[in-house]
Each structure stands twice: as structure tokens, then as C-alpha cells.
Amino acid sequence: MAKKLKKGLLLLGLCGWLVSPIEAQQDTLVTYRLEAMGMASSGTYAPLWLTSNRHGVLDPAPNAALLRAGATYRQTLSRHWGVGAGLDLIGGAQDGGRFVVQQAYADVSWRCLNLSLGSKERNPFLERPFELGSGTLVEDGNARPVPQARIEIADYVAVPGTKRWLAFKGYIAYGRFTDDRWQEDFAAPGSYYVQDVFYHGKGALFRIGNREVRPWEVEIGLQTATQFGGKRYLKRTDGTSTLVHTMPSDLKTFLRVFLPLAGGSETTDSDQLNVEGNVLGAWVGGFTYYFPKDWTLRLYAEHYFEDESAMFFQYGMWRDGLLGVTLRPPKNRWVDELLWEGLAMDFQSGPIQYEWFNASFPGIQISACDNYYNHSYYGGWQQGGLSMGHPLLPGPAYNESHKIRFRSNRMRAHHIGISGSPFRDWQYRLKLSLTRHWGTYNEPLPEVTHQTSGLAEVTYRPGAWNGWTFSLAVAADRGGLIGNSVGGLFTIRKEGVLWRK
């Protein structure tokens, strides 16, 4: 144990010296952001691409009028230290008209290491076009951020002695979900909900390649997340609730979910047989090639899992996951980027599989029906009714039954996107998703259900009006899963610098 500790401390020490030893000049920057949003649509729910991948700012309600105000502070100190903070508030005609703290965080950094405390909007772990793509499988910017304590190497740093051919980044985080009130209000009589649920996430990503020598880069890594702790309640018909079970959340529990280990006697039978909490994750990887004349091709993939059999490809390496490709042409007037993504989440280790797991004992292990994003205790991998993972698997907020679960997690999809800047100060983006849904293994849909979701958005940033942005998005849904809807979203934003030194 002492040797492992010494190795860990040595690794952190090496990380601290990976950046340039030249002292950075001290500077201070304070910025602000003011925003007004108005949305109107025709269906029971707003079109999917009007509300999804916006960090939970808009819920699926068909109409909204919101005001948003925020500020950030960043200061570079001597000896490679830095500090930062941010506050972001949203209020308006959604979420009962309450003001919501969207972001409130403080960061302390030293060289490549950063400690982040609080609620903060974050980019996907594996780089991809966030605003153009469909989403990621483990943690996407679809739901409101989970407040957390996070130690991270946010940007790639080169490993010493590799001549910049090997670089890495990663993070470890613990936090707490903040949708207690939403779950209690939303849950239907006779159904269950949870409160006081904790979060744990971690990831490591390696990059191989030196662009200065060869025009390519390869990335490979692992990302996992866990829901743990919490209390489970049964909603009664008279509106009251009964506490059914309490999961442990002591120091030992925090250690067990980190490793991860099987749950103790206070956990559910499933956690005692497997690992504690609702654990999910994905192998992630990418390949980027930089062609002459500024063409860039990027391929990326995620293999999703919720148990060891899927994690180690026991039933097929690419049966469930996401594949994507993007092409960035040289700077031109019409197209900045082209994207295609394919998503398959329908296998889930199959309907049933038998495995003789010990030749000396005639026992049978059943590894099947993984039921992605759903969980018998925690309901689903969601925050405030929106999926914490991929938005093409609509979260519980879309359930007319008001059950906190994913109605359909067995699905396949194709997604395309294109963006460009045809005129000075003007940009556009187009997105189209075609999906097929089968429901879940336990509760299949009566028939295969198709859903189509599209978006067209135009953004104007006048050069004469520094910091102003005007955007108009029109979107439509058609299908049997979340229904038909047509709507529009208009946004006005003003950003700028309050103080710089």
C-alpha cells in the first residue's frame, strides 16, 4: 500500500512539472453574460432539439420565457497558481417561476491540476462537436450540472520522456443530485422516488500522437459514473410519502463506489451480489487525421456498459454504443463541419444469456436484460427528469405515467448535422435525428415506434455591436414516442468584460 501511495504522489508531482516552468504573468479577468429566451411550440412537449443538450436550462414543457444572468472571475497568480469562480442564475416561466442556480462554482488550479467545487457546466469528456452532435452516453450536457467536488487534469498534458507522443487527462469527482423536490412532485401515486442521492464519476483518457511530426492522433480511455446512497420513498394516493429504504452513505460507501466493490448488509440484495450503486460507463476512443490544405477528419466511438459482461465485450464488442465521424473542410463560405453519428442501444447483453461460471460448482449466472439508464432502486440515470446521458433516450419528464424511469432504452438512431458561416456575422446549424424504439425488455412497446427530430438555427453576431448575439431556432418532432410538435426558440445574449487587469 505504501509503494502504491508513493507512486501516486510521484505521478502528481510529475504532472505538476509537465507545463512550462516559465512564470505566467499575473492577470485578472471578470466577464458577464445576460440572456433572454422565449420558446413556443404546438405539442405536449417542446421539440427535442429545442431543449436537449442545453445543460437543463429548458425543460420539455412546450412554452417558456426565461431570463439568465451570470458572471465569471479568473485570476492567474504567481508560482503557477490560479483561481476562478462563477455564478449563473435563471428565472422565468418554467420550474414554477423560481430562480434556479444553474452554476455556482470555485476553482483552484496549480499547473495542470485543478480542484473545482460546485455546480458547473462541463464539456463532454471525449471531444466532439457538442452543439452539432446528438450527445454522449455517460455524461452529456443534457441535464442540469450536478454540484460536486472534482479534481481534474482538464486538458491533455504530455507524459515526460515521450517527446509529446503520449499525453493524458482525467478526473475524479463526488457530488450530490439536486432534484429531490422535482422527484417528489413528479412521482405518480403508487410509484417510487429517491432523495439525497450521491454522485461519483471518474475518467482517464490517453492520446497518442505528435501532430508536429505526424498528421494524426489516437485517443482511448474509460469513463464511469455511479449513483449511490439516498433514500427511497413510496408515493401514496393521498399525496403523502412513506420511507421504504435508506442506503448507506458513510466513508466506507464512498470508498466502495470508487473501487468499485459489492455493497454491505444495509444495501439491496442486488448491490450485495454485484457492486454498490447504479454503475454505468463507456470505453471511449477517437482518431483524428489532419490532411493537407486544412482538411480534418475525426472518427470517434463509445462502447456503453452497465456490468462486467458488457464492459469486457463478452457478448460482442460493438453491439451497443455510438459511432461518429466529422469532416472539417478548409475555411470556406458555406460549410464549417459535417457530422454523422450512429447509435445502437438495443442489444443490452441480449434477452437472456446463460454462462457456467465455475466448473467445480454447477451454478448458472444470468447476464442479460441490462435495462440501460434504468435502475430498480434509483429509478433512472437522470436529473430533474432529463437524461444525464444521451438525449435520444428521452428521460422520465416525457412520461405521461409520471414514473421515474426511461420508457424506452432499446433503440437505434442515425443523426446528421451540418454547420456553416455563409456571410459575415451569420452562422447556421442543421440537425436531423431518425430513431427507432422498442421500449424495454420488461415493458416492450406495442410495436416498433419511429421518432424524427429536426432543428434549423440561424445566429447573428453583429460586428458593430460587440458581444451581442441573436439566434432563432425552429424545430419539429414527429413520431409515436414523444409525439408531434413544431416550435421556435428566440435568444438574445449580451456578453462582455467587466474588468481586466
Short mmCIF file of C-alpha atoms in Angstrom, two decimals:
data_model
loop_
_atom_site.label_atom_id
_atom_site.label_comp_id
_atom_site.label_asym_id
_atom_site.label_seq_id
_atom_site.Cartn_x
_atom_site.Cartn_y
_atom_site.Cartn_z
CA MET A 1 0.00 0.00 0.00
CA ALA A 2 2.88 2.37 0.85
CA LYS A 3 4.50 1.69 -2.54
CA LYS A 4 1.24 2.47 -4.35
CA LEU A 5 0.88 5.69 -2.37
CA LYS A 6 4.43 6.74 -3.26
CA LYS A 7 3.77 6.02 -6.94
CA GLY A 8 0.60 8.11 -6.84
CA LEU A 9 2.37 11.05 -5.21
CA LEU A 10 5.20 10.76 -7.73
CA LEU A 11 2.68 10.86 -10.60
CA LEU A 12 1.06 14.01 -9.22
CA GLY A 13 4.48 15.58 -8.77
CA LEU A 14 5.46 14.80 -12.34
CA CYS A 15 2.16 16.24 -13.57
CA GLY A 16 2.97 19.49 -11.82
CA TRP A 17 6.17 19.87 -13.84
CA LEU A 18 4.71 18.94 -17.24
CA VAL A 19 3.92 22.52 -18.15
CA SER A 20 6.45 25.23 -18.94
CA PRO A 21 8.42 26.32 -15.86
CA ILE A 22 8.28 29.96 -17.01
CA GLU A 23 6.25 32.06 -14.59
CA ALA A 24 2.96 33.29 -16.06
CA GLN A 25 2.21 36.98 -15.83
CA GLN A 26 -0.45 37.72 -13.21
CA ASP A 27 -3.76 38.87 -14.66
CA THR A 28 -7.39 39.18 -13.62
CA LEU A 29 -10.48 38.85 -15.79
CA VAL A 30 -14.15 39.34 -14.85
CA THR A 31 -16.80 38.66 -17.50
CA TYR A 32 -20.60 38.85 -17.56
CA ARG A 33 -23.46 37.26 -19.51
CA LEU A 34 -27.07 38.41 -19.86
CA GLU A 35 -29.60 36.35 -21.80
CA ALA A 36 -33.31 36.29 -22.61
CA MET A 37 -35.02 33.24 -24.14
CA GLY A 38 -38.56 32.76 -25.45
CA MET A 39 -39.94 29.45 -26.71
CA ALA A 40 -43.34 28.45 -28.11
CA SER A 41 -44.41 25.12 -29.58
CA SER A 42 -47.54 23.22 -30.52
CA GLY A 43 -47.20 19.78 -28.93
CA THR A 44 -47.45 18.27 -25.49
CA TYR A 45 -43.68 18.62 -25.33
CA ALA A 46 -41.34 21.09 -26.98
CA PRO A 47 -39.39 19.71 -29.96
CA LEU A 48 -36.49 17.64 -28.69
CA TRP A 49 -33.68 19.70 -30.21
CA LEU A 50 -35.03 22.96 -28.82
CA THR A 51 -34.47 21.80 -25.24
CA SER A 52 -31.87 19.00 -25.34
CA ASN A 53 -28.11 19.44 -24.83
CA ARG A 54 -28.63 22.84 -23.17
CA HIS A 55 -27.49 21.76 -19.68
CA GLY A 56 -31.11 21.50 -18.50
CA VAL A 57 -31.80 25.21 -18.97
CA LEU A 58 -35.11 24.36 -20.72
CA ASP A 59 -37.38 21.52 -19.65
CA PRO A 60 -39.68 19.69 -22.11
CA ALA A 61 -42.67 21.99 -21.41
CA PRO A 62 -43.92 23.43 -24.74
CA ASN A 63 -43.61 27.12 -23.82
CA ALA A 64 -41.03 29.10 -21.88
CA ALA A 65 -39.80 32.62 -21.17
CA LEU A 66 -36.51 32.82 -19.28
CA LEU A 67 -34.00 35.39 -18.12
CA ARG A 68 -30.42 34.42 -17.37
CA ALA A 69 -27.62 36.39 -15.74
CA GLY A 70 -24.13 35.29 -14.80
CA ALA A 71 -20.57 36.37 -14.15
CA THR A 72 -17.18 34.66 -14.07
CA TYR A 73 -13.94 35.58 -12.34
CA ARG A 74 -10.47 34.30 -13.23
CA GLN A 75 -7.09 35.30 -11.85
CA THR A 76 -3.63 33.98 -12.61
CA LEU A 77 -1.32 34.05 -9.59
CA SER A 78 2.39 33.58 -9.14
CA ARG A 79 4.12 30.20 -8.88
CA HIS A 80 1.72 28.62 -11.39
CA TRP A 81 -1.37 29.05 -9.20
CA GLY A 82 -4.74 30.28 -10.41
CA VAL A 83 -8.25 30.80 -9.07
CA GLY A 84 -11.66 31.17 -10.67
CA ALA A 85 -15.33 31.38 -9.79
CA GLY A 86 -18.71 31.68 -11.48
CA LEU A 87 -22.34 32.41 -10.66
CA ASP A 88 -25.21 31.84 -13.09
CA LEU A 89 -28.91 32.38 -12.27
CA ILE A 90 -32.00 31.53 -14.34
CA GLY A 91 -35.60 32.56 -13.72
CA GLY A 92 -38.86 32.80 -15.62
CA ALA A 93 -41.98 30.96 -16.66
CA GLN A 94 -40.62 27.44 -16.13
CA ASP A 95 -39.96 25.41 -12.99
CA GLY A 96 -42.75 27.19 -11.12
CA GLY A 97 -41.30 30.62 -11.83
CA ARG A 98 -38.45 30.07 -9.34
CA PHE A 99 -34.94 31.38 -9.74
CA VAL A 100 -32.56 28.48 -10.25
CA VAL A 101 -28.84 28.44 -9.54
CA GLN A 102 -27.56 26.97 -12.80
CA GLN A 103 -23.89 27.42 -11.95
CA ALA A 104 -22.09 28.33 -8.74
CA TYR A 105 -18.50 27.17 -8.51
CA ALA A 106 -14.99 27.98 -7.36
CA ASP A 107 -11.80 26.63 -8.97
CA VAL A 108 -8.26 26.46 -7.65
CA SER A 109 -5.53 25.32 -10.04
CA TRP A 110 -1.82 24.58 -9.80
CA ARG A 111 -0.02 23.87 -13.05
CA CYS A 112 -2.09 21.16 -14.78
CA LEU A 113 -4.15 20.20 -11.71
CA ASN A 114 -7.49 21.83 -10.97
CA LEU A 115 -9.83 21.50 -7.99
CA SER A 116 -13.40 22.50 -8.85
CA LEU A 117 -16.11 22.87 -6.20
CA GLY A 118 -19.77 23.45 -7.00
CA SER A 119 -22.14 23.30 -9.95
CA LYS A 120 -20.53 23.91 -13.34
CA GLU A 121 -21.44 23.24 -16.97
CA ARG A 122 -18.79 20.98 -18.49
CA ASN A 123 -17.87 19.81 -21.97
CA PRO A 124 -18.04 16.11 -22.96
CA PHE A 125 -15.04 14.12 -21.75
CA LEU A 126 -14.13 12.94 -25.26
CA GLU A 127 -14.02 15.90 -27.62
CA ARG A 128 -16.79 16.11 -30.21
CA PRO A 129 -18.96 18.89 -31.69
CA PHE A 130 -21.29 19.46 -28.75
CA GLU A 131 -23.76 21.79 -30.46
CA LEU A 132 -23.85 19.78 -33.70
CA GLY A 133 -23.78 16.19 -32.43
CA SER A 134 -26.51 14.15 -30.80
CA GLY A 135 -24.89 13.56 -27.41
CA THR A 136 -22.72 11.24 -25.35
CA LEU A 137 -23.62 8.07 -23.46
CA VAL A 138 -22.38 8.53 -19.88
CA GLU A 139 -22.47 12.24 -19.07
CA ASP A 140 -23.72 14.75 -21.58
CA GLY A 141 -24.68 18.40 -21.24
CA ASN A 142 -28.36 17.49 -21.33
CA ALA A 143 -29.42 17.83 -17.68
CA ARG A 144 -28.53 20.44 -15.10
CA PRO A 145 -24.99 20.04 -13.74
CA VAL A 146 -24.54 18.04 -10.54
CA PRO A 147 -22.80 20.02 -7.75
CA GLN A 148 -19.56 18.23 -6.97
CA ALA A 149 -16.01 18.29 -5.71
CA ARG A 150 -13.83 17.45 -8.69
CA ILE A 151 -10.07 17.09 -9.01
CA GLU A 152 -9.03 17.01 -12.64
CA ILE A 153 -6.47 17.39 -15.34
CA ALA A 154 -8.87 19.10 -17.69
CA ASP A 155 -6.58 19.45 -20.72
CA TYR A 156 -4.11 16.99 -22.15
CA VAL A 157 -0.60 17.13 -20.67
CA ALA A 158 2.40 15.37 -22.20
CA VAL A 159 3.99 12.46 -20.36
CA PRO A 160 7.69 13.16 -19.64
CA GLY A 161 10.16 11.27 -21.79
CA THR A 162 7.72 10.57 -24.65
CA LYS A 163 8.65 13.60 -26.79
CA ARG A 164 4.96 14.61 -26.71
CA TRP A 165 3.85 11.33 -28.29
CA LEU A 166 1.81 10.39 -25.21
CA ALA A 167 -0.50 12.70 -23.26
CA PHE A 168 -3.29 12.17 -20.76
CA LYS A 169 -6.15 13.83 -18.88
CA GLY A 170 -8.65 12.64 -16.28
CA TYR A 171 -10.82 13.44 -13.29
CA ILE A 172 -12.30 12.06 -10.05
CA ALA A 173 -15.48 13.61 -8.64
CA TYR A 174 -18.03 13.20 -5.86
CA GLY A 175 -21.27 15.16 -5.70
CA ARG A 176 -24.97 15.15 -4.92
CA PHE A 177 -28.05 15.22 -7.14
CA THR A 178 -30.34 18.22 -6.62
CA ASP A 179 -33.70 17.04 -7.98
CA ASP A 180 -35.26 15.95 -4.66
CA ARG A 181 -38.18 18.36 -4.97
CA TRP A 182 -38.80 17.51 -8.61
CA GLN A 183 -38.92 13.76 -7.93
CA GLU A 184 -41.39 14.15 -5.06
CA ASP A 185 -43.67 16.42 -7.09
CA PHE A 186 -43.47 14.39 -10.30
CA ALA A 187 -43.83 10.82 -8.98
CA ALA A 188 -47.24 9.25 -9.60
CA PRO A 189 -49.23 7.76 -6.68
CA GLY A 190 -48.17 4.16 -6.17
CA SER A 191 -44.69 4.73 -7.66
CA TYR A 192 -41.27 5.22 -6.09
CA TYR A 193 -38.80 8.08 -6.00
CA VAL A 194 -35.44 8.74 -4.31
CA GLN A 195 -33.87 11.66 -2.49
CA ASP A 196 -30.46 12.55 -1.03
CA VAL A 197 -28.68 10.62 -3.80
CA PHE A 198 -24.91 10.99 -4.19
CA TYR A 199 -22.85 11.03 -7.38
CA HIS A 200 -19.42 9.64 -8.23
CA GLY A 201 -17.64 9.98 -11.55
CA LYS A 202 -14.17 9.31 -12.88
CA GLY A 203 -12.40 9.05 -16.19
CA ALA A 204 -9.00 8.65 -17.81
CA LEU A 205 -8.16 9.42 -21.43
CA PHE A 206 -4.84 8.90 -23.25
CA ARG A 207 -3.77 10.50 -26.51
CA ILE A 208 -1.09 9.02 -28.76
CA GLY A 209 0.46 11.14 -31.47
CA ASN A 210 2.54 14.23 -32.07
CA ARG A 211 0.89 16.50 -34.62
CA GLU A 212 4.13 18.40 -35.15
CA VAL A 213 5.72 15.19 -36.50
CA ARG A 214 2.82 13.13 -37.91
CA PRO A 215 -0.64 14.38 -39.00
CA TRP A 216 -2.69 12.04 -36.80
CA GLU A 217 -3.77 11.45 -33.19
CA VAL A 218 -5.35 8.44 -31.43
CA GLU A 219 -7.33 8.64 -28.18
CA ILE A 220 -8.53 5.84 -25.91
CA GLY A 221 -9.99 5.91 -22.41
CA LEU A 222 -12.62 4.91 -19.90
CA GLN A 223 -15.39 6.91 -18.20
CA THR A 224 -17.71 5.70 -15.42
CA ALA A 225 -20.40 7.19 -13.20
CA THR A 226 -22.34 5.98 -10.16
CA GLN A 227 -25.48 6.88 -8.22
CA PHE A 228 -25.25 5.79 -4.57
CA GLY A 229 -26.64 6.48 -1.11
CA GLY A 230 -30.07 8.04 -0.88
CA LYS A 231 -33.49 7.23 0.48
CA ARG A 232 -36.31 5.51 -1.39
CA TYR A 233 -39.92 6.62 -0.90
CA LEU A 234 -43.32 5.27 -1.92
CA LYS A 235 -45.79 7.94 -3.07
CA ARG A 236 -49.26 7.27 -1.62
CA THR A 237 -52.59 8.07 -3.24
CA ASP A 238 -53.28 10.83 -0.68
CA GLY A 239 -50.08 12.63 -1.71
CA THR A 240 -48.02 11.63 1.31
CA SER A 241 -44.89 9.52 1.10
CA THR A 242 -43.51 6.58 3.07
CA LEU A 243 -39.80 5.92 3.54
CA VAL A 244 -39.11 2.42 2.20
CA HIS A 245 -35.33 2.03 2.43
CA THR A 246 -32.20 4.00 3.25
CA MET A 247 -28.90 3.25 1.54
CA PRO A 248 -25.64 3.88 3.42
CA SER A 249 -23.55 6.96 2.63
CA ASP A 250 -20.67 6.74 5.10
CA LEU A 251 -16.96 6.94 4.32
CA LYS A 252 -16.80 3.20 3.54
CA THR A 253 -19.53 3.66 0.94
CA PHE A 254 -17.57 6.42 -0.79
CA LEU A 255 -14.60 4.03 -0.95
CA ARG A 256 -16.67 1.09 -2.23
CA VAL A 257 -18.12 3.04 -5.15
CA PHE A 258 -14.65 4.30 -6.08
CA LEU A 259 -13.10 0.82 -6.45
CA PRO A 260 -15.99 -0.42 -7.02
CA LEU A 261 -16.95 -3.15 -4.51
CA ALA A 262 -20.04 -5.11 -3.55
CA GLY A 263 -22.44 -3.40 -1.14
CA GLY A 264 -22.67 -4.13 2.57
CA SER A 265 -25.55 -5.63 4.52
CA GLU A 266 -27.52 -2.35 4.51
CA THR A 267 -27.70 -2.26 0.72
CA THR A 268 -30.13 -4.08 -1.57
CA ASP A 269 -29.67 -7.76 -2.48
CA SER A 270 -28.63 -6.75 -5.99
CA ASP A 271 -25.87 -4.46 -4.69
CA GLN A 272 -24.58 -7.19 -2.38
CA LEU A 273 -24.34 -9.62 -5.32
CA ASN A 274 -22.80 -7.12 -7.76
CA VAL A 275 -21.40 -3.68 -6.88
CA GLU A 276 -22.84 -0.89 -4.79
CA GLY A 277 -24.95 1.74 -6.51
CA ASN A 278 -26.12 2.30 -10.06
CA VAL A 279 -22.87 1.95 -12.02
CA LEU A 280 -22.56 2.72 -15.73
CA GLY A 281 -19.75 3.63 -18.07
CA ALA A 282 -18.23 3.57 -21.53
CA TRP A 283 -15.00 2.85 -23.31
CA VAL A 284 -14.28 5.90 -25.45
CA GLY A 285 -11.87 6.49 -28.29
CA GLY A 286 -11.13 8.66 -31.27
CA PHE A 287 -8.88 9.04 -34.31
CA THR A 288 -8.10 12.38 -35.93
CA TYR A 289 -6.26 12.88 -39.23
CA TYR A 290 -5.09 16.30 -40.39
CA PHE A 291 -4.98 16.33 -44.19
CA PRO A 292 -3.01 18.86 -46.24
CA LYS A 293 -4.77 22.13 -47.06
CA ASP A 294 -6.54 22.21 -43.67
CA TRP A 295 -8.94 19.26 -44.10
CA THR A 296 -9.61 17.43 -40.80
CA LEU A 297 -11.28 14.03 -40.42
CA ARG A 298 -12.26 12.74 -36.99
CA LEU A 299 -13.67 9.32 -36.07
CA TYR A 300 -14.88 8.60 -32.53
CA ALA A 301 -16.68 5.83 -30.70
CA GLU A 302 -18.18 4.87 -27.34
CA HIS A 303 -18.93 1.35 -26.11
CA TYR A 304 -21.55 1.51 -23.35
CA PHE A 305 -21.83 -0.94 -20.43
CA GLU A 306 -23.57 -1.41 -17.10
CA ASP A 307 -21.91 -4.65 -15.95
CA GLU A 308 -18.70 -6.63 -16.40
CA SER A 309 -20.02 -8.80 -19.23
CA ALA A 310 -20.68 -5.77 -21.42
CA MET A 311 -17.63 -3.89 -20.15
CA PHE A 312 -15.26 -6.63 -21.32
CA PHE A 313 -17.09 -7.34 -24.60
CA GLN A 314 -18.30 -10.79 -23.57
CA TYR A 315 -21.28 -10.56 -25.93
CA GLY A 316 -19.86 -8.52 -28.77
CA MET A 317 -17.59 -5.51 -28.89
CA TRP A 318 -19.77 -3.04 -30.78
CA ARG A 319 -23.26 -4.34 -30.06
CA ASP A 320 -24.18 -1.24 -28.01
CA GLY A 321 -22.59 2.14 -28.41
CA LEU A 322 -22.07 5.20 -30.57
CA LEU A 323 -20.02 5.75 -33.73
CA GLY A 324 -19.36 9.17 -35.18
CA VAL A 325 -17.45 10.89 -37.95
CA THR A 326 -16.87 14.58 -38.58
CA LEU A 327 -15.27 16.34 -41.54
CA ARG A 328 -13.97 19.89 -41.33
CA PRO A 329 -13.08 21.40 -44.72
CA PRO A 330 -10.76 24.36 -45.19
CA LYS A 331 -12.25 27.72 -44.30
CA ASN A 332 -14.98 28.48 -46.81
CA ARG A 333 -18.22 30.35 -47.11
CA TRP A 334 -20.78 27.57 -46.73
CA VAL A 335 -19.70 24.57 -44.62
CA ASP A 336 -17.70 24.61 -41.39
CA GLU A 337 -18.38 21.00 -40.37
CA LEU A 338 -20.26 17.87 -41.47
CA LEU A 339 -21.22 15.15 -38.96
CA TRP A 340 -22.81 11.70 -38.87
CA GLU A 341 -23.48 9.61 -35.77
CA GLY A 342 -24.97 6.15 -35.38
CA LEU A 343 -26.34 4.93 -32.07
CA ALA A 344 -27.30 1.36 -31.10
CA MET A 345 -28.60 0.59 -27.59
CA ASP A 346 -30.95 -2.30 -28.30
CA PHE A 347 -28.89 -5.43 -27.50
CA GLN A 348 -28.17 -4.91 -23.77
CA SER A 349 -26.49 -8.35 -23.42
CA GLY A 350 -29.50 -9.95 -25.09
CA PRO A 351 -32.85 -11.06 -23.72
CA ILE A 352 -31.21 -13.87 -21.74
CA GLN A 353 -27.80 -15.50 -21.62
CA TYR A 354 -26.57 -18.45 -19.56
CA GLU A 355 -22.97 -18.91 -18.50
CA TRP A 356 -21.37 -21.71 -16.49
CA PHE A 357 -19.13 -19.58 -14.33
CA ASN A 358 -17.42 -22.23 -12.20
CA ALA A 359 -16.61 -25.74 -13.39
CA SER A 360 -16.48 -27.10 -9.84
CA PHE A 361 -19.94 -25.75 -8.96
CA PRO A 362 -22.94 -26.29 -11.21
CA GLY A 363 -24.27 -22.75 -10.81
CA ILE A 364 -25.68 -20.59 -13.56
CA GLN A 365 -25.06 -16.89 -13.96
CA ILE A 366 -27.67 -14.91 -15.86
CA SER A 367 -26.20 -11.92 -17.72
CA ALA A 368 -28.92 -10.26 -19.75
CA CYS A 369 -31.61 -7.56 -19.93
CA ASP A 370 -29.29 -4.82 -18.72
CA ASN A 371 -32.06 -2.19 -18.86
CA TYR A 372 -29.86 0.79 -19.73
CA TYR A 373 -30.32 4.03 -17.75
CA ASN A 374 -32.98 2.35 -15.57
CA HIS A 375 -32.37 1.02 -12.07
CA SER A 376 -34.52 -0.89 -9.61
CA TYR A 377 -33.62 1.41 -6.71
CA TYR A 378 -32.64 4.80 -8.21
CA GLY A 379 -35.25 4.86 -10.95
CA GLY A 380 -33.05 6.17 -13.73
CA TRP A 381 -29.83 7.92 -14.75
CA GLN A 382 -31.49 11.32 -14.78
CA GLN A 383 -31.55 14.72 -13.12
CA GLY A 384 -34.79 16.67 -12.95
CA GLY A 385 -36.48 14.39 -15.48
CA LEU A 386 -33.81 14.80 -18.16
CA SER A 387 -31.35 12.11 -19.18
CA MET A 388 -27.86 12.51 -17.73
CA GLY A 389 -26.69 10.58 -20.78
CA HIS A 390 -27.88 10.59 -24.37
CA PRO A 391 -30.97 12.77 -25.08
CA LEU A 392 -32.28 10.47 -27.84
CA LEU A 393 -33.27 8.22 -24.93
CA PRO A 394 -35.89 10.65 -23.54
CA GLY A 395 -35.88 10.95 -19.75
CA PRO A 396 -38.73 10.50 -17.25
CA ALA A 397 -40.03 14.05 -17.84
CA TYR A 398 -41.54 12.70 -21.08
CA ASN A 399 -43.56 10.02 -19.25
CA GLU A 400 -47.28 10.71 -19.07
CA SER A 401 -47.42 7.94 -16.46
CA HIS A 402 -45.20 10.07 -14.16
CA LYS A 403 -43.00 7.10 -13.38
CA ILE A 404 -39.33 7.95 -12.83
CA ARG A 405 -37.84 5.61 -15.38
CA PHE A 406 -36.88 5.54 -19.06
CA ARG A 407 -39.85 4.34 -21.07
CA SER A 408 -37.68 3.17 -23.98
CA ASN A 409 -33.98 2.38 -23.77
CA ARG A 410 -33.81 -0.20 -26.56
CA MET A 411 -33.33 1.95 -29.62
CA ARG A 412 -31.28 2.70 -32.71
CA ALA A 413 -30.65 6.06 -34.33
CA HIS A 414 -28.96 7.92 -37.16
CA HIS A 415 -28.05 11.56 -36.66
CA ILE A 416 -26.63 14.08 -39.12
CA GLY A 417 -25.52 17.67 -38.63
CA ILE A 418 -24.06 20.49 -40.67
CA SER A 419 -22.92 23.98 -39.74
CA GLY A 420 -21.53 26.93 -41.63
CA SER A 421 -20.88 30.67 -41.84
CA PRO A 422 -22.22 31.79 -45.23
CA PHE A 423 -21.98 35.51 -44.52
CA ARG A 424 -20.01 37.75 -42.23
CA ASP A 425 -21.56 37.75 -38.73
CA TRP A 426 -24.03 34.96 -39.69
CA GLN A 427 -23.87 31.26 -38.79
CA TYR A 428 -26.27 28.35 -39.18
CA ARG A 429 -26.60 24.78 -37.97
CA LEU A 430 -28.90 21.94 -39.09
CA LYS A 431 -29.60 18.71 -37.18
CA LEU A 432 -31.74 15.70 -38.01
CA SER A 433 -32.23 12.52 -35.95
CA LEU A 434 -34.06 9.38 -37.06
CA THR A 435 -34.75 6.85 -34.28
CA ARG A 436 -36.49 3.51 -33.77
CA HIS A 437 -37.64 2.46 -30.30
CA TRP A 438 -38.58 -0.94 -28.90
CA GLY A 439 -39.26 0.05 -25.27
CA THR A 440 -37.52 -2.09 -22.64
CA TYR A 441 -37.13 -5.85 -22.33
CA ASN A 442 -39.51 -5.92 -19.36
CA GLU A 443 -42.03 -3.49 -20.87
CA PRO A 444 -41.76 -3.52 -24.66
CA LEU A 445 -43.72 -1.04 -26.75
CA PRO A 446 -46.75 -2.50 -28.57
CA GLU A 447 -44.89 -2.01 -31.87
CA VAL A 448 -41.65 -0.54 -33.16
CA THR A 449 -42.01 3.22 -32.74
CA HIS A 450 -40.32 5.76 -35.00
CA GLN A 451 -39.38 9.29 -33.96
CA THR A 452 -37.93 12.06 -36.12
CA SER A 453 -36.44 15.23 -34.64
CA GLY A 454 -35.02 18.13 -36.64
CA LEU A 455 -33.57 21.59 -35.99
CA ALA A 456 -32.64 24.62 -38.10
CA GLU A 457 -30.94 27.54 -36.34
CA VAL A 458 -29.58 30.88 -37.53
CA THR A 459 -27.28 33.01 -35.37
CA TYR A 460 -26.33 36.65 -35.93
CA ARG A 461 -23.36 38.26 -34.16
CA PRO A 462 -23.12 41.82 -35.47
CA GLY A 463 -19.55 43.02 -35.62
CA ALA A 464 -20.66 46.58 -34.95
CA TRP A 465 -22.36 45.50 -31.69
CA ASN A 466 -19.61 43.90 -29.71
CA GLY A 467 -20.78 40.99 -27.54
CA TRP A 468 -24.36 40.81 -28.84
CA THR A 469 -25.82 37.55 -30.19
CA PHE A 470 -29.27 36.94 -31.71
CA SER A 471 -30.42 33.45 -32.63
CA LEU A 472 -33.61 31.92 -33.96
CA ALA A 473 -34.13 28.15 -33.90
CA VAL A 474 -37.04 26.29 -35.49
CA ALA A 475 -37.53 22.61 -34.71
CA ALA A 476 -40.03 19.81 -35.22
CA ASP A 477 -40.75 16.33 -33.88
CA ARG A 478 -42.84 13.63 -35.46
CA GLY A 479 -43.41 10.14 -34.08
CA GLY A 480 -45.08 7.93 -31.54
CA LEU A 481 -42.67 8.12 -28.61
CA ILE A 482 -42.82 11.80 -27.57
CA GLY A 483 -45.42 12.91 -30.12
CA ASN A 484 -45.63 15.58 -32.79
CA SER A 485 -44.58 19.17 -32.21
CA VAL A 486 -43.41 22.27 -34.07
CA GLY A 487 -41.83 25.20 -32.28
CA GLY A 488 -39.39 28.04 -32.21
CA LEU A 489 -36.83 29.46 -29.78
CA PHE A 490 -35.57 33.05 -29.87
CA THR A 491 -32.50 34.05 -27.85
CA ILE A 492 -30.83 37.40 -27.20
CA ARG A 493 -27.47 37.38 -25.43
CA LYS A 494 -25.01 40.04 -24.33
CA GLU A 495 -21.54 39.06 -23.17
CA GLY A 496 -18.58 41.16 -22.26
CA VAL A 497 -15.71 42.01 -19.95
CA LEU A 498 -16.49 43.83 -16.71
CA TRP A 499 -12.91 44.23 -15.59
CA ARG A 500 -9.49 43.23 -16.83
CA LYS A 501 -6.10 43.82 -15.26
#
